[in-house]
Structures are given as structure tokens and as C-alpha cells.
Coordinates of C-alpha atoms in Angstrom, one line a residue:
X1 CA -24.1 -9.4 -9.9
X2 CA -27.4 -8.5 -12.0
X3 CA -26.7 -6.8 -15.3
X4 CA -28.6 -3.4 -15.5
X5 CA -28.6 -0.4 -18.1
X6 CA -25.7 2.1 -17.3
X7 CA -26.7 5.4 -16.0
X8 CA -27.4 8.6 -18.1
X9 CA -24.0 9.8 -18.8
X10 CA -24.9 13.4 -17.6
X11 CA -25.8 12.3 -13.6
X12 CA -23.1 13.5 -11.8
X13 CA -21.4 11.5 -8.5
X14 CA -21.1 12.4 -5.1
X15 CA -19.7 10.3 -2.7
X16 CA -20.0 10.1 1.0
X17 CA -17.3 8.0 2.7
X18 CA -18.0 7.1 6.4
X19 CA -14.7 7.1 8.8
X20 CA -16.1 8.7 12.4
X21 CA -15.1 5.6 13.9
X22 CA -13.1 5.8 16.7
X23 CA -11.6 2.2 15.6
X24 CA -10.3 1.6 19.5
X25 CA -9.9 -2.2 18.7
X26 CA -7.1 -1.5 17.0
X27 CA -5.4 -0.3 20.0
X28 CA -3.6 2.1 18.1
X29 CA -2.7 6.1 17.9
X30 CA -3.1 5.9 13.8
X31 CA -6.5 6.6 12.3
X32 CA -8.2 3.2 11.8
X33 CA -8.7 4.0 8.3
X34 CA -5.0 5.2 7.6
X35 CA -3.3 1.7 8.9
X36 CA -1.8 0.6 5.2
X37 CA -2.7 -2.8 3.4
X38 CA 0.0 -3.2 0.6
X39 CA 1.5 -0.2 1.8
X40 CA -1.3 2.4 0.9
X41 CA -3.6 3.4 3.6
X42 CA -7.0 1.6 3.0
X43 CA -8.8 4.8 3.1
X44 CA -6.6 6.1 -0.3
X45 CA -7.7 2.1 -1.8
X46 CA -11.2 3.0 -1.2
X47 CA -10.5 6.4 -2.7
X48 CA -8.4 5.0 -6.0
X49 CA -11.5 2.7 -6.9
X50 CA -14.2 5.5 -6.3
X51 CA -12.0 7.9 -8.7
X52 CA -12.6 5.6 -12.0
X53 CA -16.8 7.2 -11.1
X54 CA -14.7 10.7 -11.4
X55 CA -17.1 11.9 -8.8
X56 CA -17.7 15.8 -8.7
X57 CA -17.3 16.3 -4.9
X58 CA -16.1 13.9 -2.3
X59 CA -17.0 14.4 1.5
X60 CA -15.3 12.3 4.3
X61 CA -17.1 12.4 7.4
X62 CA -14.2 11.8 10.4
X63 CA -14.3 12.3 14.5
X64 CA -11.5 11.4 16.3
X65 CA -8.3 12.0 14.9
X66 CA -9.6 13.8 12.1
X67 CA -6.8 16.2 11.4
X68 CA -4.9 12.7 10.1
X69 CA -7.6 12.2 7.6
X70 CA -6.9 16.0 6.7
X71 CA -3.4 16.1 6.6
X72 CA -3.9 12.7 4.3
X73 CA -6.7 14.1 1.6
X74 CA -5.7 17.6 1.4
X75 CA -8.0 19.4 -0.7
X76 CA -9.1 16.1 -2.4
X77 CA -12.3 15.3 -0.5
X78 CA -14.3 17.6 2.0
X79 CA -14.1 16.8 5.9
X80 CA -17.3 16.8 7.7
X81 CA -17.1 16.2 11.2
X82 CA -19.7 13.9 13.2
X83 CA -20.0 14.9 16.6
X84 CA -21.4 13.5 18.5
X85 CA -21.3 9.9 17.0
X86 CA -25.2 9.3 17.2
X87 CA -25.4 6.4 14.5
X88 CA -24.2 5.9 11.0
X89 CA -27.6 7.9 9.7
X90 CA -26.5 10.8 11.7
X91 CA -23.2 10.3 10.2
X92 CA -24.3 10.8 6.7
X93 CA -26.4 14.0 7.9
X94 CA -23.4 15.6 8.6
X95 CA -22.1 15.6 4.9
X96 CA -25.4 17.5 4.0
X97 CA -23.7 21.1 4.0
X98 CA -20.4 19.7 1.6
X99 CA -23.3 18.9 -0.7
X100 CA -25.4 21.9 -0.9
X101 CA -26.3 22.9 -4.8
X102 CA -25.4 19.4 -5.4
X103 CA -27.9 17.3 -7.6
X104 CA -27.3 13.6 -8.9
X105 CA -26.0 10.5 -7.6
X106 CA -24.5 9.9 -4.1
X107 CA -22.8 6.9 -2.7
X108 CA -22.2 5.8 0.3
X109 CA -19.0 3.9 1.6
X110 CA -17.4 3.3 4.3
X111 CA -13.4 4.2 5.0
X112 CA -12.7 0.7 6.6
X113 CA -14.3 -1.4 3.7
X114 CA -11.6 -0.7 1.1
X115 CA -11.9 -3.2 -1.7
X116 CA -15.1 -2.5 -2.8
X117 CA -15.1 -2.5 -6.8
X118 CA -15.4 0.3 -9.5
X119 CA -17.9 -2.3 -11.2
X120 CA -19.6 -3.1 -8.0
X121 CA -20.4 0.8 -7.7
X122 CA -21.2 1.7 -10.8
X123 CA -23.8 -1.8 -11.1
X124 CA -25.4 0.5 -7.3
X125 CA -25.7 3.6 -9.5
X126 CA -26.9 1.5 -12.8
X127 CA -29.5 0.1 -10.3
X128 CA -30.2 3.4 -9.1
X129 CA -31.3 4.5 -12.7
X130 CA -33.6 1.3 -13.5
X131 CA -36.8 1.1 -14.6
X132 CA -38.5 1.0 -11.7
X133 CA -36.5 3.6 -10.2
X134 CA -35.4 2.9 -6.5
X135 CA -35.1 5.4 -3.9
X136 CA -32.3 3.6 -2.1
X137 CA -30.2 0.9 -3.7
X138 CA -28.1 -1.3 -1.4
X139 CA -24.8 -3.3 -1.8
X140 CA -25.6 -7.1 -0.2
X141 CA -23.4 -9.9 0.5
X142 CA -24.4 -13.5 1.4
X143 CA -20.9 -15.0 3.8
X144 CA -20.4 -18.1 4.6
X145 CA -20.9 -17.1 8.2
X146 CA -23.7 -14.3 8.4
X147 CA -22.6 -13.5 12.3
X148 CA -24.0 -10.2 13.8
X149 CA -24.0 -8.3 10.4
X150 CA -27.5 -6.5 9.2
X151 CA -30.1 -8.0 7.3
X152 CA -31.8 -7.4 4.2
X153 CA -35.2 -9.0 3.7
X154 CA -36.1 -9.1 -0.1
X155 CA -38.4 -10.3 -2.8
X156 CA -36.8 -12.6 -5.6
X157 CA -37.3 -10.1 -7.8
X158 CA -34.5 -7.9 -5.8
X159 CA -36.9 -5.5 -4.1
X160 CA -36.3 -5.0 -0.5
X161 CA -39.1 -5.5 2.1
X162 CA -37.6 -4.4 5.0
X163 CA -33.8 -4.1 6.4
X164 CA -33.0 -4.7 10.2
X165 CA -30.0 -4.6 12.4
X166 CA -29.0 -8.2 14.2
X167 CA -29.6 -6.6 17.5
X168 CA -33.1 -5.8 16.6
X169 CA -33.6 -8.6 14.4
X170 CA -36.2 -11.6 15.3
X171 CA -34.6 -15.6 15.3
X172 CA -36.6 -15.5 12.1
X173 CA -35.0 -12.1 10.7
X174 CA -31.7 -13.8 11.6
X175 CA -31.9 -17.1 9.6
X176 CA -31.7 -14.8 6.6
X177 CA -28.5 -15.1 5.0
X178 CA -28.5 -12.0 2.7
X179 CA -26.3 -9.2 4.7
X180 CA -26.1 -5.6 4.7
X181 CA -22.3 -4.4 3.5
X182 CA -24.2 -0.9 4.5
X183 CA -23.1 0.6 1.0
X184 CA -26.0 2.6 -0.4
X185 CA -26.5 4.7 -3.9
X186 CA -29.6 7.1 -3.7
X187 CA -30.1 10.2 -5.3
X188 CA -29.2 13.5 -3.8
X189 CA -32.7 15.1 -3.7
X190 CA -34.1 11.9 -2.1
X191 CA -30.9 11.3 0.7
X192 CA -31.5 13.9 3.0
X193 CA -35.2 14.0 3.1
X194 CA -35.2 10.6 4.0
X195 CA -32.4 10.8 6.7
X196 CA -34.5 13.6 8.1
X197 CA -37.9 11.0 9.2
X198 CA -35.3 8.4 10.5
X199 CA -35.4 8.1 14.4
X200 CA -33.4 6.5 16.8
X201 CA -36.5 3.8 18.8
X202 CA -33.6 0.9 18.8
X203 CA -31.9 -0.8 21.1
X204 CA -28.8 1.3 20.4
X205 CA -30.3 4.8 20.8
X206 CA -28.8 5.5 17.3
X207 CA -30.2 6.9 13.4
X208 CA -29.4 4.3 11.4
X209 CA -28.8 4.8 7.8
X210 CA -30.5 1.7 7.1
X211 CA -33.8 3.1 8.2
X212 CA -34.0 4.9 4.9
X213 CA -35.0 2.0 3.2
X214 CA -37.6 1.1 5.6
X215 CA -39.0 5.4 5.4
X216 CA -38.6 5.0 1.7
X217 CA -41.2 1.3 2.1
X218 CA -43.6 3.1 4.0
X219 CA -43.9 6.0 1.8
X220 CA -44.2 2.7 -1.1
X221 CA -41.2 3.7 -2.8
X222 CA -39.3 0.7 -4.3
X223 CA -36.0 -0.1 -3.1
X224 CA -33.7 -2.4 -4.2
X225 CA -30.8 -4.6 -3.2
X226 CA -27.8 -6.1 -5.7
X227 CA -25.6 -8.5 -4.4
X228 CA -22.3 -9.1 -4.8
X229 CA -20.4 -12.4 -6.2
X230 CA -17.4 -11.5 -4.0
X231 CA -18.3 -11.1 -0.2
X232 CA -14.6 -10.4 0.6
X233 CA -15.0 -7.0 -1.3
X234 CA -17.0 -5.8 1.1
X235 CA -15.1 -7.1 4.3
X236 CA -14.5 -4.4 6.8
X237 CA -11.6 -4.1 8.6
X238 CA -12.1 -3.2 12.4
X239 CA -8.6 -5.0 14.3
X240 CA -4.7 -5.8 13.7
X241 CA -5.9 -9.1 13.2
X242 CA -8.4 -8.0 10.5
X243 CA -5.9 -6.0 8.9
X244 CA -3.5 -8.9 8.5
X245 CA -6.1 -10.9 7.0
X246 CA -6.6 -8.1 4.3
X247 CA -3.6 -7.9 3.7
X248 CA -3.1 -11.9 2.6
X249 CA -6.2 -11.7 1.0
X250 CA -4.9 -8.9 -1.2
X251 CA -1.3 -10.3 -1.6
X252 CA -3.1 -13.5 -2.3
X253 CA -4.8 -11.9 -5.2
X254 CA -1.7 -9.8 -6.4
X255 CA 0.4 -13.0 -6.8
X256 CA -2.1 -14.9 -8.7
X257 CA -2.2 -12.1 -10.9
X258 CA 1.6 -11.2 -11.4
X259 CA 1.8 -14.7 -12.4
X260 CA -1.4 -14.5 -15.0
X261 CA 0.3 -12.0 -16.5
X262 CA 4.0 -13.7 -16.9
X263 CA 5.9 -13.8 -14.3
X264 CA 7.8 -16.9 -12.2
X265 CA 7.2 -16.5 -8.2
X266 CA 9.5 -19.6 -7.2
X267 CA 7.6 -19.7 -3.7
X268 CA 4.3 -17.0 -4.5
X269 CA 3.4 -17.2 -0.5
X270 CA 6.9 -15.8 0.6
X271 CA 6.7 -12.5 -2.0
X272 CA 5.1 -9.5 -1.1
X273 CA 3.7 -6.9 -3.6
X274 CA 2.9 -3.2 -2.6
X275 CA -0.5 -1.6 -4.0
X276 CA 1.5 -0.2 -7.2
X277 CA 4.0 -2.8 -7.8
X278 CA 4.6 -3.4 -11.9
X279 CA 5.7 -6.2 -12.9
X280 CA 6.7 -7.3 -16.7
X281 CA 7.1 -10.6 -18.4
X282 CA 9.2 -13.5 -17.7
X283 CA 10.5 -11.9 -14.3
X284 CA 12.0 -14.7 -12.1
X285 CA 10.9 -13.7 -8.3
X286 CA 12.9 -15.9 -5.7
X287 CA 11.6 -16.5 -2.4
X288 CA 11.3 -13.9 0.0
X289 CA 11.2 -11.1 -1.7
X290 CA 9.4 -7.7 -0.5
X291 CA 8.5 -4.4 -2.5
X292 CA 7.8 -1.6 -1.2
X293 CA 5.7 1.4 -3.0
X294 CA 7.1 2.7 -6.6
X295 CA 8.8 -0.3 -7.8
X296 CA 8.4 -0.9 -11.7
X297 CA 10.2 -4.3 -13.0
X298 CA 10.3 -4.9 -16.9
X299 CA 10.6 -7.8 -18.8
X300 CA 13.6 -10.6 -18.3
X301 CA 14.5 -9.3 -14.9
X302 CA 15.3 -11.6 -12.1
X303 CA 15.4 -11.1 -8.3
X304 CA 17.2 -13.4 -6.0
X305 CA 15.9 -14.3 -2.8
X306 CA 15.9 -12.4 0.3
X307 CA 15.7 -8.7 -1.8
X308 CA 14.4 -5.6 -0.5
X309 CA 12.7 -2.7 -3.3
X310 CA 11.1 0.1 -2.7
X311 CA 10.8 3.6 -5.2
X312 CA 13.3 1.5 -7.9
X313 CA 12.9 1.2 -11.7
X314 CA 14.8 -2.4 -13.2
X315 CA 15.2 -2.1 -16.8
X316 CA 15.3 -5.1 -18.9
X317 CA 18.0 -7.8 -18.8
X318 CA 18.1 -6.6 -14.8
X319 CA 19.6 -8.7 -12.1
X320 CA 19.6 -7.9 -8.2
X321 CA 20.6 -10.3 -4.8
X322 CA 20.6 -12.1 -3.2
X323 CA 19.7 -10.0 -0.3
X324 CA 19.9 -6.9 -2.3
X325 CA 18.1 -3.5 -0.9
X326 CA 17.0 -1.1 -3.6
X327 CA 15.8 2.4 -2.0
X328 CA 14.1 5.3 -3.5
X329 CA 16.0 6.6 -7.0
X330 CA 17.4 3.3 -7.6
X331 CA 17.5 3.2 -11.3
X332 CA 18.9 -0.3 -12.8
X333 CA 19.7 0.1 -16.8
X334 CA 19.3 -2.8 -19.1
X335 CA 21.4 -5.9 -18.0
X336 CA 23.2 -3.9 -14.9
X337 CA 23.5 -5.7 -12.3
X338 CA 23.7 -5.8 -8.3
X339 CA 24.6 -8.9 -6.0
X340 CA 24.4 -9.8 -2.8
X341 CA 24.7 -7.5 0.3
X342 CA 24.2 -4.5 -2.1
X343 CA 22.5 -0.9 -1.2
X344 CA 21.5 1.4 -3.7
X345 CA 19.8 4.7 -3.0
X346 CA 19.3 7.5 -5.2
X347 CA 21.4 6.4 -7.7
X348 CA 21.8 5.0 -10.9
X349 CA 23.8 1.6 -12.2
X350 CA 23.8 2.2 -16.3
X351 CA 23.7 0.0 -18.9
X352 CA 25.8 -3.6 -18.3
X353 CA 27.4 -2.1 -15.3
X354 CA 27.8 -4.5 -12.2
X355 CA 28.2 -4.0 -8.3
X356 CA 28.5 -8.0 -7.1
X357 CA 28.9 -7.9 -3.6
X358 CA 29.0 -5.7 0.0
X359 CA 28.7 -1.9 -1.5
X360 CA 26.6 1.1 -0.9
X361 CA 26.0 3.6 -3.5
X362 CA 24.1 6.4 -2.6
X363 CA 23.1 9.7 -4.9
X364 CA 25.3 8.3 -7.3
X365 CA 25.5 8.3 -11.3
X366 CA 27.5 5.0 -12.8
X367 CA 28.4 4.9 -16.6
X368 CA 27.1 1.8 -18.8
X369 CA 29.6 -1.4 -18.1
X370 CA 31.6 0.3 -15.4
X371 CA 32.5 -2.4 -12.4
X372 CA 32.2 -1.3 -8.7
X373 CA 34.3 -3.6 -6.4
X374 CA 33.3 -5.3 -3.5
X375 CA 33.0 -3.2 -0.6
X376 CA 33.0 -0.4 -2.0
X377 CA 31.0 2.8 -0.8
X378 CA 29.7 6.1 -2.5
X379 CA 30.4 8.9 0.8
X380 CA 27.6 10.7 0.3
X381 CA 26.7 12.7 3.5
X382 CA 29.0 15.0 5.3
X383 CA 26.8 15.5 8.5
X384 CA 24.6 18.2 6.9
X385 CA 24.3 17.9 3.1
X386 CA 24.3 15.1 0.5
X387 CA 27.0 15.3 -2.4
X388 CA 26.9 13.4 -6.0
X389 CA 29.4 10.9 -7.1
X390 CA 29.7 10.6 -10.9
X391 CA 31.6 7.2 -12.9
X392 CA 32.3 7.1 -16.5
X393 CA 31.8 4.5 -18.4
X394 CA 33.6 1.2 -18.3
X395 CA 35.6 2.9 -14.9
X396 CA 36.9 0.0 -12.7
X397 CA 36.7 0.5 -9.3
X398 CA 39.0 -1.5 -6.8
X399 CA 37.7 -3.6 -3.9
X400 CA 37.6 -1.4 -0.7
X401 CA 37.4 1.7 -2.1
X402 CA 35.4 5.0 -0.3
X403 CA 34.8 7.4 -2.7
X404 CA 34.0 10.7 -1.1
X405 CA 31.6 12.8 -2.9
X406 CA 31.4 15.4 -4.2
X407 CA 33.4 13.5 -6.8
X408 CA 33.8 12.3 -10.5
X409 CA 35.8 9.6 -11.7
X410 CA 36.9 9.3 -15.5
X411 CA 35.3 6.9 -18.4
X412 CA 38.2 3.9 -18.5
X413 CA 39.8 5.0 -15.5
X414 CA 40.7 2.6 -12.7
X415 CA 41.0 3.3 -8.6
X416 CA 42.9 0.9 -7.4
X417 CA 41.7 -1.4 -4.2
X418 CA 41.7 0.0 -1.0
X419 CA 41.8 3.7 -2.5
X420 CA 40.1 6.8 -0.3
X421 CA 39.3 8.7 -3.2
X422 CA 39.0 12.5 -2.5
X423 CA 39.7 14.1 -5.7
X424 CA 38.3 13.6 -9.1
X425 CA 39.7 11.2 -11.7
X426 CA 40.4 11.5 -15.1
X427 CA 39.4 9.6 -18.0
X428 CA 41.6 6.8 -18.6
X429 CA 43.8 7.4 -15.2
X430 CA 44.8 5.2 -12.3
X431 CA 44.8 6.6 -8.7
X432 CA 46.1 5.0 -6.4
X433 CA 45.5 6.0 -2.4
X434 CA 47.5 3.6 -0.3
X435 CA 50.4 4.3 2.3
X436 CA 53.9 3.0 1.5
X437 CA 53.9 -0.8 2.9
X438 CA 56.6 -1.0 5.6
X439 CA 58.2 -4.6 5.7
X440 CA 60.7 -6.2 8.7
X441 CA 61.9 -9.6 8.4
X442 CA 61.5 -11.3 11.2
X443 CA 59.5 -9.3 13.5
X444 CA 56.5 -11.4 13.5
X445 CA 59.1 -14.1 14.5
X446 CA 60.1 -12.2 17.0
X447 CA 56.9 -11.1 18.5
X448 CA 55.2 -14.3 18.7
X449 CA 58.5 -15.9 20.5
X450 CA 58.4 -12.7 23.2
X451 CA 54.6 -13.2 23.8
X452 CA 54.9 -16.9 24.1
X453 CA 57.4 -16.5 27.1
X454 CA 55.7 -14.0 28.8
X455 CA 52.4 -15.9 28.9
X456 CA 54.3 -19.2 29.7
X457 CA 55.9 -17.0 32.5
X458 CA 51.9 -15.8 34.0
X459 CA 51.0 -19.1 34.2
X460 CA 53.8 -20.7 36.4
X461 CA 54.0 -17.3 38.7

């Protein structure tokens, strides 16, 4: 990407984010521009990359299904509704009100093109405040198959001679490889009065935005194109089957990275990061292991294959699996750790503790180096509310155990295996919850000799 002088440091940003689209290929009831890559919706990755601009006001223009995208931004970006749909130009026009009294920079993105760069935007609005200054800068892209997108005829030089949609376009037109990603930075006072001479004599009946550029030509103003070195930034993302390619891409990416930075991914292709995943040094990753959003890893951890994260925090030393599931609130001290078959939700193992095998602990507090035995459960939920089980430090609890919470068992003290544990404990006791064994000699004999006859006796009557 050209190199061009940053922009004064007192133009302010706008941006104008496209998402009218009704997105019916996806075949789906969610806003297209809410389906999740890397388990954020791509809208809030488009969002997350224009808020390093720390633009002053933020306008997304929606139809269909726009109370999602309002439900979704809140008060974070304006909604300006497009309807009817008339064209992507028309599309822009409608974001003219949210911007009234606003003077500086605006860019234009598009909801379903989520990757898009902080650098790549901020070379538009460098380009924006060149030399020569452009009323319309646009965001191009050279793929390795141009297909039916837009294209941008320029001078070497980077100044655009004309732009034309494939469907309009001449064979000639359309041996041009340079493509339109249709992302555009032009100044506030220029946008709209250029929007306003743009007509719809196409063979879509629609205002395209591109047209500005070609107003702007006619009226000999310069505009200019900058190219992008990575076309996948600007890939949109229109079906399921897109989506899943976006997603690889970006897990692609992640994996390469986690590894860059330190980490062991015994089989990278079979991990899965979410969008905020952190991940420290020397972390061994086992095959097929998934993490959801809010999962921070420090250094010297390992995960065993077949592990399930989402919302947890694993402190150093950490060890989980195989096949353990870690659920919002699951805090892991310094070398605790939890084996296979292990649920933890809203709780917290401390220092050196260990849960090996087969237990649930939910909205639980553990000491530092207690033990939990296998099967062992935390009975958190009594149909309406969820109660708190509490275990001191270095407490040893016995394979089988159910402790039913509200509860709080003693630093030191043991509950013995197989224990239904409904009162608290105290520090150094043993409780014991088992009834009295009953023993006959003999019966079993007895039994097997009386069941043997009888069946012997079915099968000749």
C-alpha cells in the first residue's frame, strides 16, 4: 500500500457503515451482518478496527431486521434507515441527517466486509489529505479472480479515470483487474453534494455510490485509488458458505500468530481461537481444542485434547483435560489443576488444588491444594436460585461425594467418599454420610441357586 503523509491531527472521523442488505442468501432469520466469525458478530469486527480512528459519530444505515442491529449497537453508532433500497449511493444519502453540523472526514464501509484494517483506513484518510487533494479516495483490490466485482480504471500515477459496475462494464472495462472493495474516504462537505448529481441511467435502476467518482471527474476534480496488498481484507461475506471461509481464513491467521508469539499447537488446524482469545508463552495446545469468547491463558499452561473454554482465566503452571469444559467464571490458580470429564462453571480451583476426573463444580470457591474426588459434584441449583459452595484449603474430598450448597467445608477437613454433604464442615473434621452396611452370609448364595431353578424350570415348561 502507498505511503502517504498522515492527516492533520485535528480532522475529525465520521464513519458510515453500509448494512441495508437484506442478505437472503444466507437463508437465515439473523441479520446477515450479526452471523459471528470467531464468535463476535462481523459487524462489531468491522466496528473494533474503525474505533482505533476514534471516530466522532458513527452511523449504520440498516433495512430489514434493523431493530437487531439496534438492539446490538445501543447507543454506540446512529441507525439510519434505507427505505426503499434504491442503490448503495442512496444508501449513503440516508446517513446525511446523523451527520448534520458534522465537518471532516467520512468513511465508508460496508457491515459484511469485516476485516478491513485500521492501517488500511487511515492510508484512505492519509490519501484523502494529499497534495493533490482528492475528492473521493477509494479502497481497491487486485484478486486472483476479478469475477463480477466493479472496476476502477486508473492512471499509474493512482488517479482514477473512471469507475464502472461489471454489469455496465465494456469486454474491454472488464479485462481490468483492479477491483472496487466499494470503501470510499471523502470529505464531509464534498459527500453529499456529490451524492446529490448521481442518477440512476444503469442497467440496475439504482444510485450508485461509485458514481461520485465519475461526478467528481467531470467537474475535474482528482480522485484517487490505493490498493490494498491483502485482497482477503476486503472479502465480503454474502452466504453460510462465505462465512465458513472467513472464518478459516481468520482461524488460519490466529494460529499462525499464537504460535509467533510462543505457543505449541500440536495439530494448529484442529484448534479454534475466539476473536479475544489470549494466549501466553510456552502454552502446549493438544488437538481439538475450542475457545469460546473471554478466555485468557498465561504462560506454562497446557490443554489436553478434546477441551472446551469459554469466559475462563488459567493462571500459570495451569493444567486442564482431556476433554475438560471450562464455562464462564472458571478461574484456574497457578498449577491447579482439572482432568478429564471435568465441568467448571463460576467457580474457582486455587492455587495447586486438583479435580482429576468426572466432577462438576459450579459457583464454587476451592482453597489452594485442596483435592476434589472423582465424581464429585458442587449442588448448586435448587430449582429457583443458585447457592455457593466454599473448601478450605488442603480439604480432601472423597470420591462420590454431592455437596449441596449452600455449604462450606473446613481447611484440612476430609468428607469421606460417597458422602451427601448437607451441613457445613469444620476445619480439620471428617464427616462421614453413609448408611450402616448390612451384611448376610450367604444370601447371594442363596439367591443365585433360587433364580437358577426357576429359569431352568421356564425353559423345560
Amino acid at each position: 500500500m502507498t505511503e502517504t503523509a498522515p492527516p492533520p491531527a485535528a480532522s475529525p472521523l465520521a464513519i458510515i457503515v453500509l448494512a441495508a442488505g437484506k442478505g437472503t442468501r444466507m437463508k437465515s432469520a439473523r441479520h446477515k451482518v450479526l452471523h459471528p466469525v470467531a464468535g463476535q458478530p462481523m459487524l462489531e469486527h468491522l466496528l473494533a478496527s474503525a474505533a482505533q480512528l476514534a471516530p466522532e459519530r458513527s452511523v449504520v444505515v440498516a433495512g430489514h431486521g434493523r431493530e437487531q442491529l439496534e438492539a446490538q449497537l445501543g447507543t454506540r453508532a446512529a441507525i439510519a434507515v434505507q427505505e426503499p433500497q434504491l442503490g448503495t449511493g442512496h444508501a449513503v444519502q440516508q446517513a446525511e441527517e446523523a451527520l448534520a453540523g458534522f465537518e471532516g472526514d467520512v468513511l465508508i464501509l460496508y457491515g459484511d466486509v469485516p476485516f478491513v484494517r485500521p492501517e488500511t483506513m487511515r492510508a484512505m484518510i492519509a490519501r484523502l489529505h494529499g497534495e493533490d487533494t482528492p475528492a473521493v479516495v477509494v479502497l481497491g483490490f487486485e484478486p486472483e479472480d476479478p469475477l463480477r466485482y466493479g472496476r476502477i480504471l486508473a492512471h499509474d500515477d493512482g488517479r482514477i479515470a473512471m469507475m464502472v459496475e461489471y454489469k455496465d462494464a465494456t469486454e474491454e472495462q472488464r479485462a481490468c483487474t483492479l477491483c472496487n472493495s466499494g470503501l470510499m474516504a471523502v470529505k464531509s462537505q464534498d459527500l453529499f453534494a456529490l451524492l446529490a448529481k448521481v442518477e440512476n441511467d444503469n442497467a440496475a435502476g439504482e444510485y450508485y455510490l461509485t458514481d461520485i467518482v465519475n461526478v467528481a471527474s467531470l467537474e475535474e476534480r482528482t480522485c484517487a485509488v490505493i490498493v490494498t496488498d491483502d485482497p482477503d481484507e476486503v472479502g465480503g461475506i454474502n452466504s453460510r458458505a462465505e462465512l465458513a471461509a472467513a472464518e478459516a481464513r481468520w482461524q488460519t491467521r490466529r494460529r499462525e500468530r499464537a504460535m509467533a508469539d510462543g505457543a505449541t499447537l500440536v495439530a494448529p488446524e484442529t484448534v479454534f481461537f475466539a476473536w479475544d482469545t489470549v494466549i501466553g508463552q510456552d502454552v502446549m495446545i493438544e488437538p481439538n481444542v475450542v475457545f469460546g469468547p473471554g478466555v485468557t491463558v498465561a504462560d506454562d499452561v497446557t490443554i489436553h485434547a478434546f477441551s472446551h473454554l469459554e469466559g475462563a482465566t488459567l493462571e500459570s503452571g495451569v493444567a486442564i483435560g482431556p476433554y475438560a469444559r471450562l464455562r464462564p467464571g472458571a478461574v484456574l490458580k497457578a498449577n491447579s489443576k482439572v482432568g478429564n470429564f471435568v465441568e467448571m462453571k463460576k467457580a474457582v480451583l486455587g492455587e495447586g488444588a486438583k479435580a482429576n476426573h468426572l466432577s462438576y463444580l459450579g459457583d464454587a470457591e476451592i482453597g489452594a491444594g485442596a483435592n476434589i474426588g472423582a465424581g464429585t459434584i458442587t449442588c448448586n441449583y435448587d430449582g429457583y436460585f443458585k447457592h455457593k459452595t466454599v473448601i478450605g484449603e488442603r480439604a480432601f474430598i472423597g470420591s462420590n461425594s454431592a455437596l449441596v450448597a449452600p455449604v462450606k467445608i473446613g481447611a484440612d477437613a476430609i468428607v469421606a467418599a460417597g458422602s451427601a454433604v448437607t451441613r457445613d464442615v469444620g476445619d480439620g473434621e471428617l464427616r462421614l454420610v453413609r448408611g450402616e452396611q448390612l451384611v448376610k452370609p450367604g444370601w447371594a448364595d442363596r439367591f443365585h441357586d433360587t433364580m437358577k431353578q426357576k429359569k431352568k424350570a421356564q425353559k423345560e415348561g
